[in-house]
Amino acid sequence: MDKRLNLFWHELLTQCEKHDKYEFLFKIEYWGILWMPWFIYIADESLKFSTNEISDDDLKILIKNGYIEFIEEIVPTDTMDLEIRKYRIKNHN
């Protein structure tokens, strides 16, 4: 993993531990042409991260490396939501 993804992973794990919740939502919203920001939610709270460029490919790397697992794709009900995926932190104590 590169430095950016490693930083994201540690911030994500820290925030999950803080909330004592190990499942999170990764949402991509449509805010206009070529502007589709991503958000990560735990218990309906949007989390903040140092890096602002996390992609689906980054999550796939975390899955491949055994840090997280994909749970399910959620059908969006809000027209602004393009994709919603649920993930779980693996091997947390």
XYZ file of N, CA and C in Angstrom:
279
model
N 0.855 -1.187 0.000
C 0.000 0.000 0.000
C 0.890 1.236 0.000
N 0.435 2.252 -0.709
C 1.198 3.498 -0.701
C 0.893 4.295 0.571
N 1.635 5.368 0.750
C 1.530 6.172 1.972
C 0.119 6.742 2.170
N -0.502 7.213 1.078
C -1.846 7.796 1.139
C -2.867 6.765 1.607
N -2.816 5.573 1.013
C -3.779 4.532 1.370
C -3.523 4.010 2.784
N -2.276 3.919 3.174
C -1.942 3.492 4.530
C -2.482 4.494 5.557
N -2.337 5.789 5.274
C -2.876 6.828 6.157
C -4.397 6.708 6.254
N -5.054 6.536 5.106
C -6.513 6.379 5.099
C -6.922 5.175 5.950
N -6.240 4.037 5.770
C -6.571 2.828 6.513
C -6.477 3.068 8.019
N -5.405 3.689 8.459
C -5.231 3.922 9.897
C -6.274 4.901 10.437
N -6.624 5.912 9.663
C -7.668 6.852 10.096
C -9.028 6.164 10.144
N -9.316 5.323 9.160
C -10.586 4.587 9.145
C -10.682 3.660 10.354
N -9.643 2.901 10.610
C -9.640 1.982 11.746
C -9.803 2.738 13.065
N -9.105 3.847 13.218
C -9.205 4.662 14.436
C -10.624 5.172 14.644
N -11.263 5.632 13.566
C -12.625 6.154 13.698
C -13.629 5.036 13.978
N -13.417 3.871 13.396
C -14.291 2.734 13.702
C -14.162 2.351 15.176
N -12.935 2.322 15.667
C -12.720 2.001 17.086
C -13.360 3.048 17.985
N -13.255 4.307 17.611
C -13.856 5.396 18.391
C -15.372 5.232 18.493
N -16.004 4.829 17.401
C -17.456 4.641 17.373
C -17.872 3.256 17.871
N -16.897 2.365 18.058
C -17.151 0.976 18.413
C -18.104 0.321 17.413
N -17.888 0.648 16.135
C -18.658 0.074 15.027
C -17.658 -0.272 13.939
N -17.803 -1.437 13.362
C -16.812 -1.908 12.409
C -17.397 -2.152 11.023
N -18.586 -1.626 10.788
C -19.164 -1.615 9.454
C -19.331 -0.169 9.039
N -19.117 0.093 7.756
C -19.237 1.457 7.260
C -19.809 1.447 5.849
N -20.377 2.585 5.465
C -20.906 2.763 4.118
C -19.961 3.632 3.314
N -19.732 3.245 2.076
C -18.987 4.054 1.118
C -20.002 4.540 0.098
N -20.204 5.855 0.044
C -21.210 6.432 -0.851
C -20.553 7.353 -1.862
N -21.025 7.259 -3.094
C -20.640 8.211 -4.132
C -21.904 8.961 -4.506
N -21.840 10.287 -4.421
C -22.993 11.132 -4.717
C -22.745 11.936 -5.988
N -23.820 12.247 -6.679
C -23.747 13.052 -7.895
C -24.133 14.477 -7.554
N -23.170 15.388 -7.672
C -23.421 16.799 -7.376
C -23.351 17.668 -8.624
N -23.236 17.095 -9.775
C -23.154 17.847 -11.022
C -22.171 17.175 -11.966
N -22.084 17.722 -13.157
C -21.223 17.147 -14.180
C -19.784 17.066 -13.674
N -19.237 15.870 -13.729
C -17.857 15.585 -13.316
C -17.561 15.919 -11.864
N -18.577 15.997 -11.042
C -18.350 16.248 -9.624
C -19.122 15.205 -8.833
N -18.422 14.153 -8.456
C -19.049 13.033 -7.758
C -18.238 12.707 -6.510
N -18.466 13.432 -5.430
C -17.685 13.197 -4.213
C -18.064 11.886 -3.528
N -17.136 11.377 -2.741
C -17.355 10.157 -1.970
C -17.459 10.514 -0.495
N -18.159 9.667 0.230
C -18.332 9.838 1.672
C -18.264 8.472 2.330
N -17.782 8.443 3.558
C -17.823 7.229 4.366
C -18.618 7.552 5.618
N -19.607 6.703 5.886
C -20.501 6.909 7.023
C -20.398 5.753 8.005
N -20.443 6.098 9.283
C -20.640 5.125 10.354
C -21.814 5.645 11.167
N -22.848 4.816 11.292
C -24.041 5.193 12.069
C -24.555 6.569 11.650
N -24.728 6.774 10.364
C -25.265 8.016 9.780
C -24.392 9.243 10.004
N -23.161 9.061 10.438
C -22.232 10.180 10.609
C -21.168 10.114 9.517
N -21.023 11.212 8.775
C -19.993 11.289 7.752
C -18.637 11.500 8.418
N -17.670 10.670 8.046
C -16.343 10.739 8.645
C -15.430 11.652 7.835
N -14.435 12.210 8.492
C -13.455 13.091 7.848
C -12.109 12.369 7.789
N -11.394 12.593 6.680
C -10.098 11.965 6.473
C -9.092 12.978 5.952
N -7.813 12.712 6.209
C -6.744 13.594 5.732
C -6.653 13.589 4.211
N -6.825 12.430 3.622
C -6.774 12.328 2.171
C -8.166 12.550 1.599
N -8.225 13.153 0.427
C -9.537 13.426 -0.158
C -9.740 12.695 -1.481
N -8.912 11.700 -1.745
C -9.030 10.968 -3.000
C -9.019 9.467 -2.752
N -10.114 8.960 -2.265
C -10.255 7.519 -2.070
C -11.189 7.003 -3.160
N -10.821 5.904 -3.760
C -11.614 5.357 -4.857
C -12.038 3.925 -4.550
N -12.878 3.423 -5.413
C -13.299 2.030 -5.317
C -12.088 1.105 -5.428
N -11.116 1.485 -6.253
C -9.900 0.681 -6.394
C -9.132 0.591 -5.079
N -9.112 1.688 -4.316
C -8.447 1.673 -3.009
C -9.118 0.675 -2.073
N -10.437 0.659 -2.094
C -11.161 -0.296 -1.245
C -10.887 -1.732 -1.690
N -10.748 -1.936 -2.992
C -10.416 -3.272 -3.499
C -9.039 -3.715 -3.010
N -8.100 -2.780 -2.922
C -6.768 -3.101 -2.393
C -6.868 -3.499 -0.923
N -7.678 -2.763 -0.160
C -7.860 -3.101 1.258
C -8.507 -4.480 1.419
N -9.420 -4.821 0.514
C -10.035 -6.156 0.530
C -8.977 -7.212 0.207
N -8.226 -6.986 -0.853
C -7.194 -7.939 -1.279
C -6.159 -8.172 -0.181
N -5.821 -7.121 0.561
C -4.831 -7.234 1.632
C -5.421 -7.756 2.945
N -6.736 -8.031 2.958
C -7.360 -8.643 4.127
C -7.753 -7.679 5.239
N -7.807 -6.382 4.951
C -8.172 -5.399 5.972
C -9.682 -5.218 6.112
N -10.391 -5.265 4.996
C -11.844 -5.078 5.021
C -12.494 -6.155 4.158
N -13.812 -6.278 4.296
C -14.566 -7.173 3.429
C -15.820 -6.465 2.949
N -16.207 -6.773 1.715
C -17.426 -6.231 1.127
C -18.610 -6.986 1.709
N -19.643 -6.235 2.136
C -20.839 -6.860 2.706
C -21.973 -6.888 1.683
N -22.333 -5.703 1.182
C -23.448 -5.656 0.239
C -23.495 -4.330 -0.503
N -24.139 -4.377 -1.653
C -24.458 -3.176 -2.418
C -25.863 -2.773 -1.989
N -26.053 -1.496 -1.680
C -27.353 -1.001 -1.232
C -27.956 -0.168 -2.355
N -29.207 -0.429 -2.668
C -29.885 0.322 -3.723
C -30.174 1.728 -3.216
N -29.654 2.748 -3.916
C -29.889 4.133 -3.475
C -31.367 4.509 -3.565
N -31.826 5.261 -2.582
C -33.195 5.774 -2.609
C -33.213 7.270 -2.892
N -32.104 7.938 -2.684
C -31.971 9.368 -2.954
C -31.375 9.533 -4.351
N -31.923 10.442 -5.148
C -31.442 10.635 -6.513
C -30.004 11.148 -6.565
N -29.505 11.728 -5.498
C -28.114 12.194 -5.459
C -27.130 11.044 -5.286
N -27.576 9.935 -4.730
C -26.689 8.802 -4.477
C -26.514 7.972 -5.747
N -25.264 7.813 -6.168
C -24.974 6.959 -7.316
C -24.708 5.523 -6.888
N -23.902 5.369 -5.854
C -23.561 4.041 -5.349
C -23.479 4.078 -3.830
N -23.902 2.990 -3.223
C -23.742 2.815 -1.777
C -23.304 1.372 -1.553
N -22.161 1.226 -0.897
C -21.658 -0.113 -0.589
C -21.340 -0.208 0.892
N -21.632 -1.354 1.450
C -21.350 -1.592 2.871
C -20.132 -2.507 2.987
N -19.233 -2.119 3.895
C -18.007 -2.873 4.156
C -17.864 -3.124 5.651
N -17.003 -4.070 5.986
C -16.718 -4.387 7.390
C -15.202 -4.497 7.567
N -14.728 -3.960 8.691
C -13.329 -4.124 9.072
C -13.139 -5.582 9.491
N -12.107 -6.234 8.989
C -11.846 -7.629 9.350
C -10.909 -7.703 10.546
N -11.073 -8.750 11.322
C -10.157 -9.082 12.424
C -9.971 -7.965 13.438
N -11.037 -7.271 13.769
C -10.932 -6.234 14.799
C -11.121 -6.873 16.168
N -10.539 -6.253 17.176
C -10.651 -6.782 18.546
C -11.528 -5.891 19.376
